[in-house]
XYZ file of N, CA and C in Angstrom:
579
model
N 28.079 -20.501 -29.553
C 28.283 -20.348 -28.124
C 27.999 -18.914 -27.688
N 28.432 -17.861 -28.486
C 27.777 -16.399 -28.141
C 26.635 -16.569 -28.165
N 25.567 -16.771 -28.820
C 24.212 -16.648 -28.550
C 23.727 -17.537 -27.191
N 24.261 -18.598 -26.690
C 24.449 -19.047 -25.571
C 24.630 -18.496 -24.258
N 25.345 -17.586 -24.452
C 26.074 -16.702 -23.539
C 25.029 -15.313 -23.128
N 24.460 -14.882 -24.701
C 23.448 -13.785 -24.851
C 22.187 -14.432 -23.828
N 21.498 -15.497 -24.114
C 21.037 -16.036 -23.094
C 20.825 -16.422 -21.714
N 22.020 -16.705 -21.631
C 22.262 -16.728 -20.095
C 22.149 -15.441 -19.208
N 23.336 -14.544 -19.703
C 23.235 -13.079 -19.629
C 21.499 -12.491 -19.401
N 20.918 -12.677 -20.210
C 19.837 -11.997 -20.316
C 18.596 -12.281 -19.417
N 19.103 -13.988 -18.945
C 17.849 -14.820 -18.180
C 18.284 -13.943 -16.435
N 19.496 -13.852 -16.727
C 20.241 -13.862 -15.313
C 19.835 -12.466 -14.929
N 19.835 -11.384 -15.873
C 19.661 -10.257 -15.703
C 18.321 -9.893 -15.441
N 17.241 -10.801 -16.115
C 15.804 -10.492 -15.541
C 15.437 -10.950 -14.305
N 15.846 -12.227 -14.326
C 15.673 -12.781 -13.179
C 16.086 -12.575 -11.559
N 17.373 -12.645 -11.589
C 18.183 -11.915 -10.768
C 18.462 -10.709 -10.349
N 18.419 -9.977 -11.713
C 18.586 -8.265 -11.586
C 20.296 -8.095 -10.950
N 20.879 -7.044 -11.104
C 22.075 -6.347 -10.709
C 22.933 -7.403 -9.745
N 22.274 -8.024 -8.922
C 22.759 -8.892 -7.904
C 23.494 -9.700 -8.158
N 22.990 -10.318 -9.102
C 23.669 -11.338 -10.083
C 25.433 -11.276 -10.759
N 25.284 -9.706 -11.222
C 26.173 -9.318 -11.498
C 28.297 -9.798 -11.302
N 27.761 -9.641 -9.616
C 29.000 -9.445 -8.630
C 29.430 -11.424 -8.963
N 28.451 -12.067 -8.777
C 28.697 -13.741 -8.618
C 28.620 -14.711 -9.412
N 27.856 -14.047 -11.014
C 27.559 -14.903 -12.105
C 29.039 -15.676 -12.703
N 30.114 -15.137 -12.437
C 31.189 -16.004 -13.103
C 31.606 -17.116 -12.201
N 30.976 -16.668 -10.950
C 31.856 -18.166 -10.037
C 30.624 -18.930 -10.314
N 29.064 -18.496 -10.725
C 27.935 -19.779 -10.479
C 28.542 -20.569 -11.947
N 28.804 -19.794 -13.422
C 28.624 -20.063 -14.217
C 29.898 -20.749 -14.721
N 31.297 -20.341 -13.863
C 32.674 -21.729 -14.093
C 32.943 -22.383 -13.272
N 31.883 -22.482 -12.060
C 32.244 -23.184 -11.346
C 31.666 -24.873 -11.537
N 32.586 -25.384 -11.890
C 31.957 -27.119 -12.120
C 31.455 -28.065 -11.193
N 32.405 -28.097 -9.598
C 31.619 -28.454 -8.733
C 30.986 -27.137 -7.708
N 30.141 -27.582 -6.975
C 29.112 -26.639 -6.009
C 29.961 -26.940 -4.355
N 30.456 -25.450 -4.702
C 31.085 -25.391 -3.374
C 30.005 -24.849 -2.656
N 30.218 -24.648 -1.098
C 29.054 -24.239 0.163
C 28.998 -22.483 -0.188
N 30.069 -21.859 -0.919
C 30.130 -20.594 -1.043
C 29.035 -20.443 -2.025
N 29.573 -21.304 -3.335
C 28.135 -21.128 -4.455
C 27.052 -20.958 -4.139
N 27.013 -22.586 -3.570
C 25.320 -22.504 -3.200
C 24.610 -21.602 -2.164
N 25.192 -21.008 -1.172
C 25.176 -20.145 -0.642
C 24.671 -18.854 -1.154
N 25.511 -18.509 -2.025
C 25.155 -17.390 -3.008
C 23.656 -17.634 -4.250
N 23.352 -18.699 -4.598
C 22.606 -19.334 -5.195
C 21.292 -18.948 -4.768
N 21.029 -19.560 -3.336
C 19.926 -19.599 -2.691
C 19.774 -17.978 -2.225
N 20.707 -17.183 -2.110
C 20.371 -15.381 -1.857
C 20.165 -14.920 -3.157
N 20.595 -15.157 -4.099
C 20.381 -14.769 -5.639
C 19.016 -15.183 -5.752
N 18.329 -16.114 -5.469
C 17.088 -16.538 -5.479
C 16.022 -15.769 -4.937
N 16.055 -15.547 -3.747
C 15.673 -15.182 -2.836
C 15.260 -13.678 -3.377
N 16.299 -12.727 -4.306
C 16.227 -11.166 -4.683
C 15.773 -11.569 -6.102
N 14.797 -11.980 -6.342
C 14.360 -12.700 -7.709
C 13.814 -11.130 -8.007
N 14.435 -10.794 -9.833
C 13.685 -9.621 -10.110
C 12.227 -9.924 -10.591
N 12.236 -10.776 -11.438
C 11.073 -11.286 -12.338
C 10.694 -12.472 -12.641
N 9.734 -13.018 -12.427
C 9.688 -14.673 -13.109
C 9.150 -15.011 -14.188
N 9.600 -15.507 -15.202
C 10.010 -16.174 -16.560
C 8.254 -17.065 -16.773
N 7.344 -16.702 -17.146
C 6.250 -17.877 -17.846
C 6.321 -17.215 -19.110
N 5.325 -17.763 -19.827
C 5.034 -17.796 -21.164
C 4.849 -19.004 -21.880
N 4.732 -19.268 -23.068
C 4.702 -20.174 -24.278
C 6.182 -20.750 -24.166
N 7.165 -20.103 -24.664
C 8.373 -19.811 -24.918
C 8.982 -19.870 -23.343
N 8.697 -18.957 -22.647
C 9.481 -18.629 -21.293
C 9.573 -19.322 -20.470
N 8.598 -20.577 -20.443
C 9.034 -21.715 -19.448
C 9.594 -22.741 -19.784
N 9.867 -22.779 -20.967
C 10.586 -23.839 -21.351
C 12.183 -23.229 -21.683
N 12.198 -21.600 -21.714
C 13.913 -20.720 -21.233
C 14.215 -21.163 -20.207
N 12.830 -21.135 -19.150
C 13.535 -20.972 -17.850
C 13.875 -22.307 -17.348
N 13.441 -23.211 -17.892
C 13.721 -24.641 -17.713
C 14.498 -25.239 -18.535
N 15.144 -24.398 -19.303
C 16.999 -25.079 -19.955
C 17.508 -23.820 -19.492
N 17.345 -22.912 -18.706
C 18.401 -22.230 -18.175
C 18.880 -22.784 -16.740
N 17.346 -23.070 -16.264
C 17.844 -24.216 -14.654
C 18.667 -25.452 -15.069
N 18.336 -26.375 -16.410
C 19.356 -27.285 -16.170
C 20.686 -26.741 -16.685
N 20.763 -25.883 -17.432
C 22.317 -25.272 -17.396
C 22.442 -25.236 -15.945
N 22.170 -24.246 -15.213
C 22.688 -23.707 -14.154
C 22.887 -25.030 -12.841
N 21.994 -26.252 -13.444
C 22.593 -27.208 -12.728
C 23.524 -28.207 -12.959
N 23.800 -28.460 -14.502
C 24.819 -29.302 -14.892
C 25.774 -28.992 -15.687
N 25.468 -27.108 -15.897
C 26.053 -26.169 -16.554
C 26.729 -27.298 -18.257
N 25.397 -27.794 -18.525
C 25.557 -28.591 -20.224
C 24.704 -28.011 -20.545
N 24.687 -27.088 -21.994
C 23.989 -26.444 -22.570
C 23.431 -27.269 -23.544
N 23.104 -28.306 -23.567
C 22.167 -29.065 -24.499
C 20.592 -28.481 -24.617
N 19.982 -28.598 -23.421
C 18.916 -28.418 -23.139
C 18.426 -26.482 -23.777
N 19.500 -25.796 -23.278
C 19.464 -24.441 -24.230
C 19.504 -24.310 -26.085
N 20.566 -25.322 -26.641
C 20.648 -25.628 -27.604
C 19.609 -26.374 -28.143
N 18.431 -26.919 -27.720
C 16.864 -27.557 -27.876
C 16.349 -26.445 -27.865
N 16.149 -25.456 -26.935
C 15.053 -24.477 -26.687
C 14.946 -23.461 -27.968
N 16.818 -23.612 -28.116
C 16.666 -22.800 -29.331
C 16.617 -22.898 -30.917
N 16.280 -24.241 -30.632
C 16.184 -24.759 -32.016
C 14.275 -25.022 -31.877
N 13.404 -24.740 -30.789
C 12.568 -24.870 -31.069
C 11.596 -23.122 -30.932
N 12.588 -22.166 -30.556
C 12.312 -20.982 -30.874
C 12.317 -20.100 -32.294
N 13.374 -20.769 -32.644
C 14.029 -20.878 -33.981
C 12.727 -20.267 -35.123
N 12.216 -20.890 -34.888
C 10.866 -20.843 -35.962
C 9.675 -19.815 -35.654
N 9.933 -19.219 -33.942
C 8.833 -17.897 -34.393
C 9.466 -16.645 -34.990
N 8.518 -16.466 -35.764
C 8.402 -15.021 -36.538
C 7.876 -14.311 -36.191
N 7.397 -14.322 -34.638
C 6.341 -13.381 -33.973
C 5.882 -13.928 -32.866
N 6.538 -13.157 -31.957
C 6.222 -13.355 -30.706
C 5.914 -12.175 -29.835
N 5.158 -12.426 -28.937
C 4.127 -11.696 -27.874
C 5.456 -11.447 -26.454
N 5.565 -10.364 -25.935
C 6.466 -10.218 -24.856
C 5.067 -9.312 -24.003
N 4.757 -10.057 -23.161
C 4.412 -8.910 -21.889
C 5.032 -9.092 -20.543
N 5.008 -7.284 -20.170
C 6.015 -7.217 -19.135
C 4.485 -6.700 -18.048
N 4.603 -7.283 -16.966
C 3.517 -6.970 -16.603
C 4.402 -6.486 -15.050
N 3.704 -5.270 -14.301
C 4.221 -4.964 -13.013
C 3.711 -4.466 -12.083
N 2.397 -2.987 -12.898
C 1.102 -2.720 -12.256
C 0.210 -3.508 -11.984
N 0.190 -4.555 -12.625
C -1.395 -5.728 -12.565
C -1.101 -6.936 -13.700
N -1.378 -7.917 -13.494
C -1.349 -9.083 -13.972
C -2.109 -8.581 -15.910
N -1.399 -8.866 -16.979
C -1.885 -8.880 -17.568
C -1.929 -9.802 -18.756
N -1.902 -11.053 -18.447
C -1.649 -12.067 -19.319
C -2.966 -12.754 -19.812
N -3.878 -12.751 -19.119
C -5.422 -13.136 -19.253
C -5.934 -12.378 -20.272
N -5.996 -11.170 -19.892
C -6.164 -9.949 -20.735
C -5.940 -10.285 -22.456
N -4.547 -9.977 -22.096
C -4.007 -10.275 -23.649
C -4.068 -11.572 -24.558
N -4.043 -12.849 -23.646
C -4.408 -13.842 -24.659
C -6.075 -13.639 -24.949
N -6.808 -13.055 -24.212
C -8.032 -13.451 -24.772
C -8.668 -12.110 -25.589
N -8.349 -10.570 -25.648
C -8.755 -10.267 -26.577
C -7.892 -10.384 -27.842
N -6.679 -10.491 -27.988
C -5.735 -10.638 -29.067
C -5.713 -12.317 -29.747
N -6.402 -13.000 -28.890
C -6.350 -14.373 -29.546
C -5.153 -15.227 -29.989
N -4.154 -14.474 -29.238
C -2.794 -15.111 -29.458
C -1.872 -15.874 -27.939
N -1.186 -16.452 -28.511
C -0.248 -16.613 -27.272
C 0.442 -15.881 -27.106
N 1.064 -15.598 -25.628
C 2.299 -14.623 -25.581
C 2.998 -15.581 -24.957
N 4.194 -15.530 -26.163
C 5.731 -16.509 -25.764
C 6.381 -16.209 -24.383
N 6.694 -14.852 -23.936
C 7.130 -14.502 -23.187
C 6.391 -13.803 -22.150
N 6.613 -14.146 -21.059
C 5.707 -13.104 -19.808
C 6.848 -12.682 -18.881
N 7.196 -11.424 -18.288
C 8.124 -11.192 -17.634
C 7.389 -10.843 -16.377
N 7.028 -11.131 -15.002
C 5.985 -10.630 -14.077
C 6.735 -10.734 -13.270
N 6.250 -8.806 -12.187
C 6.928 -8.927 -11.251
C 5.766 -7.952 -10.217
N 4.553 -7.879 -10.416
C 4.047 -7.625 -10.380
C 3.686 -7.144 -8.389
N 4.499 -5.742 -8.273
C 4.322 -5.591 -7.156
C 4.631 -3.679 -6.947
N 4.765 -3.694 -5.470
C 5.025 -2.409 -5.296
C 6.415 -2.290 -5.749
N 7.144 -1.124 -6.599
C 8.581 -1.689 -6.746
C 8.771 0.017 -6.247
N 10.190 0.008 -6.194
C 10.826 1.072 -5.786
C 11.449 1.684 -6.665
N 11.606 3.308 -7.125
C 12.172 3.922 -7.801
C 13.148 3.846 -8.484
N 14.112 3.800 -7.699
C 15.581 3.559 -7.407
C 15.807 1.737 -8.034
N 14.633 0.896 -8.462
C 15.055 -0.341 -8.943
C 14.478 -0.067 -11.114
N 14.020 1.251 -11.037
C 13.532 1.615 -12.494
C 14.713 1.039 -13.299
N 15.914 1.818 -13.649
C 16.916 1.720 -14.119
C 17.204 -0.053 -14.185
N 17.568 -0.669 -13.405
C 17.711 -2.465 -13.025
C 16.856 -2.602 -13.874
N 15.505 -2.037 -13.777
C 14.298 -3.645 -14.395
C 14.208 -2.914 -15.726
N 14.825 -1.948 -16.493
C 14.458 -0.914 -17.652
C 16.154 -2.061 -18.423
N 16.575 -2.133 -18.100
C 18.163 -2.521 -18.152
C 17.838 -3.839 -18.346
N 17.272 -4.755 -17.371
C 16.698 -6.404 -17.515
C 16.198 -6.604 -18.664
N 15.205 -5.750 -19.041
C 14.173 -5.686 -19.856
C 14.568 -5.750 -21.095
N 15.593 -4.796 -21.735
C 16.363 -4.501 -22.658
C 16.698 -5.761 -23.195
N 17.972 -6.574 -21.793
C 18.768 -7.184 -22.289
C 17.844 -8.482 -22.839
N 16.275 -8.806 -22.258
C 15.389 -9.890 -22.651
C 15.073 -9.580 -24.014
N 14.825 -8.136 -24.501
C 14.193 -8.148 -25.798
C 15.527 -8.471 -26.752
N 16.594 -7.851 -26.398
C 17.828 -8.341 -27.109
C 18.277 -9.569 -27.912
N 17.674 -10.679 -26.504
C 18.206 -11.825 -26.678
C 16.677 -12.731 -27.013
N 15.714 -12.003 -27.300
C 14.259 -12.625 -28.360
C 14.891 -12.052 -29.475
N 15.646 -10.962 -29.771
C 15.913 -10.639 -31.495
C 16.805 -11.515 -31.743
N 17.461 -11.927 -30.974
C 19.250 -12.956 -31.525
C 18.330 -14.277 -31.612
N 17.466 -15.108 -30.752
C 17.532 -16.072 -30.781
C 16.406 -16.144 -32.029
N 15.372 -16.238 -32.519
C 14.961 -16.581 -33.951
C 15.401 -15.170 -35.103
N 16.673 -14.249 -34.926
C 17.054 -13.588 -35.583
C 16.207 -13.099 -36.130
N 15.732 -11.626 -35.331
C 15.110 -10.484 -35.730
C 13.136 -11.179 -35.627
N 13.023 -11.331 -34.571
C 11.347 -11.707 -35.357
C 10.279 -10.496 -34.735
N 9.549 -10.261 -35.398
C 8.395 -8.940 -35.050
C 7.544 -9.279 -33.646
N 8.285 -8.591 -32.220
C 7.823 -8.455 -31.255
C 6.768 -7.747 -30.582
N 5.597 -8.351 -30.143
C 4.508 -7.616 -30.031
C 4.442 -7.365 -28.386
N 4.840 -5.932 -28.038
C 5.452 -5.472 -26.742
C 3.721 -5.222 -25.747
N 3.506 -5.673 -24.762
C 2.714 -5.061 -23.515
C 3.096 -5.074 -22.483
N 2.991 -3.577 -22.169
C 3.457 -3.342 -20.866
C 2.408 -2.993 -20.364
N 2.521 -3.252 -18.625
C 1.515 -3.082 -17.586
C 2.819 -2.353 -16.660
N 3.710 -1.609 -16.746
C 4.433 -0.697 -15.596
C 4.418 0.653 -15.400
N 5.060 1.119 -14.730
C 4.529 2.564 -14.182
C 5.497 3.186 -15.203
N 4.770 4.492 -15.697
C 5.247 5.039 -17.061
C 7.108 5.658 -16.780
N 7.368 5.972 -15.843
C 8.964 6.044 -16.202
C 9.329 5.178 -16.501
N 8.847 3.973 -16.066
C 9.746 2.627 -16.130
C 9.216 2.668 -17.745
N 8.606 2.245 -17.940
C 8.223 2.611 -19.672
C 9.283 3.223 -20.244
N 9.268 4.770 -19.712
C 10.482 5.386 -20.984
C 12.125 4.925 -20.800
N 12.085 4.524 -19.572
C 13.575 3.744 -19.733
C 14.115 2.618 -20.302
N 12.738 1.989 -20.333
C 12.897 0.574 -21.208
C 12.827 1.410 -22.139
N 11.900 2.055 -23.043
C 12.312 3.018 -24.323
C 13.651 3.420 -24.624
N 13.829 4.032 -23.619
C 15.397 4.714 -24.109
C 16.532 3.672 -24.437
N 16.355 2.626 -23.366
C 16.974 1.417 -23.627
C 17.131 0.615 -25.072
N 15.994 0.493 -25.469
C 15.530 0.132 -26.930
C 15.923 0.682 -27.915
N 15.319 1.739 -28.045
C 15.722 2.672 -28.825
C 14.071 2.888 -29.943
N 14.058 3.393 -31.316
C 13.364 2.956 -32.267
C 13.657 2.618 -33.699
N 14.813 2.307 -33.552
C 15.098 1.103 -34.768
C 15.759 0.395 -34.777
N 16.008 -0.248 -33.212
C 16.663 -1.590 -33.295
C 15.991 -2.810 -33.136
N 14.538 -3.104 -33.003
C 13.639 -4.155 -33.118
C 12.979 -3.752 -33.755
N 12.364 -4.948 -34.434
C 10.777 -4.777 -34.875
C 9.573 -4.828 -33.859
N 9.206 -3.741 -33.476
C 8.544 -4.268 -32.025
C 6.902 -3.315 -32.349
N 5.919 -3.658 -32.155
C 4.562 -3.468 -32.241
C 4.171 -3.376 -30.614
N 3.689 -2.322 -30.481
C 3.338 -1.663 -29.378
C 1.545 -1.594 -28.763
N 1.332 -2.240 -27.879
C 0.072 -1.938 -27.636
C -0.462 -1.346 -26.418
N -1.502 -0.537 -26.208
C -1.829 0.134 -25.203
C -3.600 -0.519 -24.708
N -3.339 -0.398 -22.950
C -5.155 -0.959 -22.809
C -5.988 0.423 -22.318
N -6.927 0.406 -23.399
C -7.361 1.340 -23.001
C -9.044 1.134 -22.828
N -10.101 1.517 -22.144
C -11.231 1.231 -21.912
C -11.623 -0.411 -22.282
N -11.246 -1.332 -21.569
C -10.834 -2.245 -21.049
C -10.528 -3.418 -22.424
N -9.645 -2.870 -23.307
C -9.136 -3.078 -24.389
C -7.676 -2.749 -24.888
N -7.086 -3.914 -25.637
C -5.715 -3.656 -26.346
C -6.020 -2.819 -27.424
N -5.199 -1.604 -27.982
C -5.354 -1.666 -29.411
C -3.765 -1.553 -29.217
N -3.213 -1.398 -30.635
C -1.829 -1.209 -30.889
C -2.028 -0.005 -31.536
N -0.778 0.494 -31.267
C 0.018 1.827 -31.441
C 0.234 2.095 -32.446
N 0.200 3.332 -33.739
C 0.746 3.340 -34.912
C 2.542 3.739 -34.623
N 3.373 2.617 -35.525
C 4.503 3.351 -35.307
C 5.319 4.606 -35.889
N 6.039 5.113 -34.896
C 6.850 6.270 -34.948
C 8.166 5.945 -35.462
N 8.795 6.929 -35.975
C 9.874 7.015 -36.715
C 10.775 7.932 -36.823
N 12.329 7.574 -36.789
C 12.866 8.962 -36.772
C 12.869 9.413 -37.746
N 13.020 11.356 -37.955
C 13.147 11.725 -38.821
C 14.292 12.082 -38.949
């Protein structure tokens, strides 16, 4: 049930962002849908931080909606028994420019996860989506326990080092790639000394 919870937490936090925060315990014990919930529901919606595609990510975001509608975690307990089995998965966070085309076709892989929010964002929301971000890679290490994450980002470079700082460099296995002259390569990794 904790890794359940890590999930939810983490969908709610990308998705929603900070907003979420103040109302997630009345959406998430509340059994019937009072006019206040749904109320709150449809404005939580509405301040959407990021939306959830991928390999992997639409089928999160579609046992996190039927949680959040019949709040029965079956459908989560499937997702994660069919995540279960990667050993390597693709996360791109895309925000400057769409970059999912990109990456499946020179890397020849799928990317499980796509986090896109792909717009003008505001300063002052760095911290929120550096913080979202975190708590998503968190809860890709819990759910197939520890698998080697292959990170692309398309955001504006502070937002970069806050998701960094967030991270850290030795709490994932995470493979880093950069586009450069209209190409991925990956990053050699760094290490503390």
């Amino acid at each position: 049930m904790e890794l359940i919870s890590i999930i939810i937490d983490a969908i709610l936090g990308v998705i929603f962002g900070e907003v979420i925060e103040k109302g997630k315990k009345t959406i998430l014990k509340s059994k019937k849908k009072s006019k206040g919930t749904q109320k709150y529901e449809e404005k939580v919606l509405r301040e959407e931080k990021f939306t959830l595609r991928g390999d992997l990510g639409k089928d999160l975001f579609s046992a996190f909606t039927n949680f959040m509608e019949t709040k029965d975690s079956t459908q989560i307990e499937k997702f994660l028994k069919k995540a279960s089995s990667d050993r390597d998965v693709a996360l791109l966070i895309e925000i400057s420019r769409p970059i999912e085309a990109d990456f499946r076709l020179q890397l020849q892989r799928p990317a499980e996860y796509i986090l896109s929010s792909v717009r003008e964002i505001e300063p002052l929301e760095f911290p929120e989506l550096a913080e979202a971000t975190n708590k998503f890679i968190r809860m890709i290490n819990s759910v197939p326990k520890g698998p080697k994450i292959h990170l692309a980002l398309s955001v504006p470079s502070c937002l970069a080092f806050q998701i960094g700082q967030f991270i850290g460099l030795s709490h994932y296995d995470i493979e880093l790639y950069h586009f450069q002259k209209g190409k991925y390569i990956q990053l050699p990794r760094i290490r503390r000394k």
